[in-house]
């Protein structure tokens, strides 16, 4: 199991800008589907350690970041490449779906 990066209002922009590929899971502790995919996010953090950044944003603690990207439904997972938002997934999905998006960005 890897360790995902916890993003907030202070470190979000820098993390996105300073890394080639970043996957960000927008979640909240009260969200059932968010809790369901949490182990998958941790696994992906380990699988892609050193290749891509896997991060999480607690929308209750960082509403500004969630608002900046118009997050209305969680979980929402955003994918960034070279600081630009390039893809997104809304709702829970299997690990392979997230991995395929990261692999495409790394390719």
Coordinates of N, CA and C in Angstrom, one line a residue:
X1 N 0.8 -1.2 0.0 CA 0.0 0.0 0.0 C 0.9 1.2 0.0
X2 N 0.6 2.1 -0.9 CA 1.3 3.4 -1.0 C 0.6 4.5 -0.1
X3 N 1.3 5.6 -0.1 CA 0.7 6.7 0.6 C 0.3 7.8 -0.4
X4 N -1.0 8.1 -0.5 CA -1.4 9.2 -1.3 C -1.0 10.5 -0.7
X5 N -1.0 11.6 -1.4 CA -0.7 12.9 -1.0 C -2.1 13.6 -0.6
X6 N -2.1 14.2 0.6 CA -3.3 14.9 1.0 C -3.1 16.4 0.6
X7 N -4.0 16.8 -0.3 CA -4.0 18.1 -0.8 C -5.0 19.0 -0.1
X8 N -4.7 20.3 0.0 CA -5.6 21.3 0.5 C -5.5 22.6 -0.2
X9 N -6.1 23.6 0.3 CA -6.0 24.9 -0.4 C -4.6 25.4 -0.6
X10 N -3.8 25.1 0.4 CA -2.4 25.7 0.4 C -1.5 25.0 -0.6
X11 N -1.6 23.6 -0.7 CA -0.6 22.9 -1.5 C -1.1 22.4 -2.8
X12 N -2.4 22.6 -3.1 CA -2.9 22.0 -4.3 C -2.2 22.5 -5.6
X13 N -2.2 23.8 -5.8 CA -1.7 24.3 -7.1 C -0.2 23.9 -7.3
X14 N 0.6 24.0 -6.2 CA 2.0 23.6 -6.4 C 2.2 22.2 -6.7
X15 N 1.4 21.3 -6.1 CA 1.5 19.9 -6.4 C 1.1 19.6 -7.9
X16 N 0.1 20.2 -8.3 CA -0.4 20.0 -9.7 C 0.7 20.5 -10.7
X17 N 1.3 21.7 -10.4 CA 2.2 22.3 -11.3 C 3.6 21.6 -11.3
X18 N 4.0 21.0 -10.2 CA 5.3 20.5 -10.0 C 5.4 19.0 -10.4
X19 N 4.4 18.4 -10.8 CA 4.4 16.9 -11.1 C 3.8 16.7 -12.5
X20 N 4.4 15.7 -13.2 CA 4.0 15.4 -14.6 C 2.5 14.9 -14.7
X21 N 2.2 13.8 -13.9 CA 0.9 13.2 -13.9 C 0.4 13.2 -12.5
X22 N -0.8 13.7 -12.3 CA -1.4 13.7 -10.9 C -2.9 13.3 -11.1
X23 N -3.3 12.3 -10.2 CA -4.7 11.9 -10.1 C -5.2 12.4 -8.7
X24 N -6.3 13.2 -8.7 CA -6.8 13.7 -7.5 C -8.2 13.2 -7.3
X25 N -8.4 12.6 -6.1 CA -9.7 12.1 -5.7 C -10.3 13.1 -4.8
X26 N -11.5 13.7 -5.2 CA -12.2 14.6 -4.3 C -13.2 13.8 -3.5
X27 N -13.2 13.8 -2.2 CA -14.0 12.9 -1.4 C -14.4 13.7 -0.1
X28 N -15.2 13.0 0.7 CA -15.6 13.5 2.1 C -15.8 12.3 2.9
X29 N -15.6 12.4 4.3 CA -15.7 11.2 5.2 C -17.1 10.7 5.2
X30 N -18.1 11.5 5.0 CA -19.5 11.0 5.1 C -20.0 10.3 3.8
X31 N -19.2 10.3 2.7 CA -19.6 9.8 1.4 C -19.3 8.3 1.3
X32 N -20.4 7.5 1.2 CA -20.2 6.0 1.1 C -19.4 5.6 -0.1
X33 N -19.7 6.0 -1.3 CA -18.9 5.6 -2.4 C -17.4 6.0 -2.3
X34 N -17.2 7.2 -1.7 CA -15.8 7.6 -1.4 C -15.0 6.6 -0.5
X35 N -15.7 6.2 0.5 CA -15.1 5.2 1.4 C -14.9 3.9 0.7
X36 N -15.8 3.6 -0.2 CA -15.6 2.3 -1.0 C -14.4 2.3 -1.9
X37 N -14.1 3.4 -2.5 CA -12.9 3.4 -3.4 C -11.6 3.8 -2.6
X38 N -11.7 4.2 -1.4 CA -10.5 4.6 -0.6 C -9.3 3.6 -0.7
X39 N -9.6 2.3 -0.5 CA -8.5 1.3 -0.6 C -7.9 1.2 -2.0
X40 N -8.7 1.4 -3.0 CA -8.3 1.4 -4.4 C -7.3 2.6 -4.6
X41 N -7.6 3.8 -4.0 CA -6.8 5.0 -4.2 C -5.4 4.7 -3.5
X42 N -5.5 4.0 -2.3 CA -4.2 3.7 -1.6 C -3.4 2.7 -2.5
X43 N -4.0 1.7 -3.1 CA -3.3 0.8 -3.9 C -2.6 1.5 -5.1
X44 N -3.4 2.4 -5.7 CA -2.9 3.1 -6.9 C -1.7 4.0 -6.5
X45 N -1.7 4.5 -5.3 CA -0.6 5.4 -4.8 C 0.7 4.5 -4.7
X46 N 0.5 3.3 -4.3 CA 1.7 2.4 -4.2 C 2.1 1.9 -5.6
X47 N 1.2 1.6 -6.5 CA 1.5 1.1 -7.8 C 2.2 2.1 -8.6
X48 N 1.9 3.4 -8.4 CA 2.4 4.5 -9.3 C 3.5 5.3 -8.6
X49 N 3.9 4.9 -7.4 CA 4.9 5.6 -6.7 C 6.1 5.9 -7.6
X50 N 6.6 7.1 -7.6 CA 7.7 7.5 -8.5 C 7.4 7.7 -9.9
X51 N 6.1 7.4 -10.3 CA 5.7 7.6 -11.7 C 4.6 8.7 -11.8
X52 N 3.7 8.6 -10.9 CA 2.6 9.6 -10.9 C 2.2 9.9 -9.4
X53 N 1.6 11.1 -9.2 CA 1.2 11.4 -7.9 C -0.3 11.0 -7.8
X54 N -0.6 10.3 -6.7 CA -2.0 10.0 -6.4 C -2.4 10.8 -5.1
X55 N -3.4 11.6 -5.3 CA -3.7 12.6 -4.2 C -5.2 12.5 -3.9
X56 N -5.5 13.1 -2.7 CA -6.9 13.2 -2.2 C -7.2 14.6 -1.7
X57 N -8.4 15.1 -2.0 CA -8.8 16.4 -1.4 C -10.1 16.1 -0.6
X58 N -10.1 16.4 0.6 CA -11.3 16.3 1.5 C -12.1 17.6 1.2
X59 N -13.3 17.5 0.5 CA -14.0 18.6 0.1 C -14.6 19.4 1.3
X60 N -14.8 18.8 2.4 CA -15.2 19.5 3.6 C -14.1 20.4 4.1
X61 N -12.9 20.0 4.0 CA -11.7 20.8 4.5 C -11.1 21.7 3.5
X62 N -11.4 21.5 2.2 CA -10.9 22.4 1.1 C -11.9 22.8 0.1
X63 N -13.0 23.5 0.6 CA -14.1 23.8 -0.3 C -13.7 24.7 -1.4
X64 N -12.6 25.5 -1.2 CA -12.2 26.4 -2.3 C -11.7 25.7 -3.5
X65 N -10.9 24.6 -3.2 CA -10.3 23.8 -4.3 C -11.5 23.1 -5.1
X66 N -12.4 22.5 -4.3 CA -13.6 21.8 -4.9 C -14.4 22.8 -5.7
X67 N -14.6 24.0 -5.2 CA -15.3 25.0 -6.0 C -14.6 25.5 -7.2
X68 N -13.3 25.6 -7.2 CA -12.5 26.0 -8.3 C -12.7 25.0 -9.5
X69 N -12.9 23.7 -9.2 CA -13.1 22.8 -10.3 C -14.6 22.4 -10.5
X70 N -15.5 23.1 -9.8 CA -16.9 22.8 -10.0 C -17.3 21.4 -9.5
X71 N -16.7 20.9 -8.5 CA -17.0 19.6 -8.0 C -18.4 19.7 -7.3
X72 N -19.4 18.9 -7.9 CA -20.7 18.9 -7.4 C -21.1 17.5 -6.9
X73 N -20.4 16.5 -7.3 CA -20.7 15.2 -6.9 C -19.4 14.5 -6.5
X74 N -19.5 13.7 -5.5 CA -18.3 13.0 -5.0 C -18.6 11.5 -4.9
X75 N -17.6 10.6 -5.2 CA -16.3 11.0 -5.5 C -16.2 11.5 -7.0
X76 N -15.3 12.5 -7.2 CA -14.9 12.9 -8.5 C -13.4 12.8 -8.5
X77 N -12.9 12.2 -9.6 CA -11.4 12.0 -9.7 C -11.0 12.8 -10.9
X78 N -10.1 13.8 -10.7 CA -9.5 14.6 -11.8 C -8.1 14.1 -12.2
X79 N -7.8 14.2 -13.4 CA -6.5 13.7 -13.9 C -5.8 14.9 -14.5
X80 N -4.6 15.2 -14.1 CA -3.8 16.4 -14.6 C -2.5 15.9 -15.2
X81 N -2.1 16.5 -16.3 CA -0.8 16.2 -17.0 C -0.2 17.6 -17.2
X82 N 1.1 17.7 -16.7 CA 1.8 18.9 -16.9 C 1.1 20.2 -16.4
X83 N 0.3 20.0 -15.3 CA -0.4 21.1 -14.7 C -1.7 21.4 -15.3
X84 N -2.1 20.7 -16.4 CA -3.4 20.9 -17.0 C -4.4 19.8 -16.7
X85 N -5.7 20.2 -16.5 CA -6.7 19.2 -16.3 C -7.0 18.5 -17.6
X86 N -6.9 17.2 -17.7 CA -7.0 16.5 -19.0 C -8.2 15.5 -19.0
X87 N -8.6 15.1 -17.8 CA -9.7 14.0 -17.8 C -10.3 14.0 -16.4
X88 N -11.5 13.4 -16.3 CA -12.2 13.2 -15.1 C -13.1 12.0 -15.1
X89 N -13.3 11.5 -13.9 CA -14.3 10.4 -13.7 C -15.2 10.8 -12.5
X90 N -16.5 10.6 -12.6 CA -17.4 10.9 -11.5 C -18.0 9.6 -11.1
X91 N -18.0 9.4 -9.7 CA -18.5 8.2 -9.1 C -17.5 7.1 -8.9
X92 N -17.9 6.1 -8.2 CA -16.9 5.0 -7.9 C -16.7 4.2 -9.2
X93 N -15.5 3.6 -9.3 CA -15.2 2.8 -10.4 C -14.1 1.8 -10.0
X94 N -13.9 0.7 -10.8 CA -12.9 -0.3 -10.4 C -11.5 0.3 -10.6
X95 N -10.6 -0.3 -9.9 CA -9.2 0.1 -10.0 C -8.7 0.1 -11.4
X96 N -9.0 -0.8 -12.2 CA -8.5 -0.9 -13.6 C -8.9 0.4 -14.4
X97 N -10.1 0.9 -14.1 CA -10.5 2.2 -14.8 C -9.6 3.3 -14.5
X98 N -9.3 3.5 -13.2 CA -8.4 4.6 -12.8 C -7.0 4.3 -13.4
X99 N -6.5 3.1 -13.3 CA -5.2 2.8 -13.7 C -5.0 3.0 -15.2
X100 N -6.1 2.7 -16.0 CA -6.0 2.9 -17.5 C -5.9 4.4 -17.8
X101 N -6.5 5.2 -17.1 CA -6.4 6.7 -17.3 C -5.0 7.2 -17.0
X102 N -4.4 6.7 -15.8 CA -3.1 7.1 -15.5 C -2.1 6.5 -16.5
X103 N -2.2 5.3 -16.9 CA -1.3 4.7 -17.9 C -1.3 5.5 -19.2
X104 N -2.5 5.9 -19.6 CA -2.6 6.7 -20.9 C -1.9 8.0 -20.8
X105 N -1.9 8.6 -19.6 CA -1.2 9.9 -19.4 C 0.3 9.7 -19.3
X106 N 0.7 8.5 -18.8 CA 2.1 8.2 -18.6 C 2.7 7.8 -20.0
X107 N 1.9 7.2 -20.8 CA 2.3 6.6 -22.1 C 3.0 7.6 -22.9

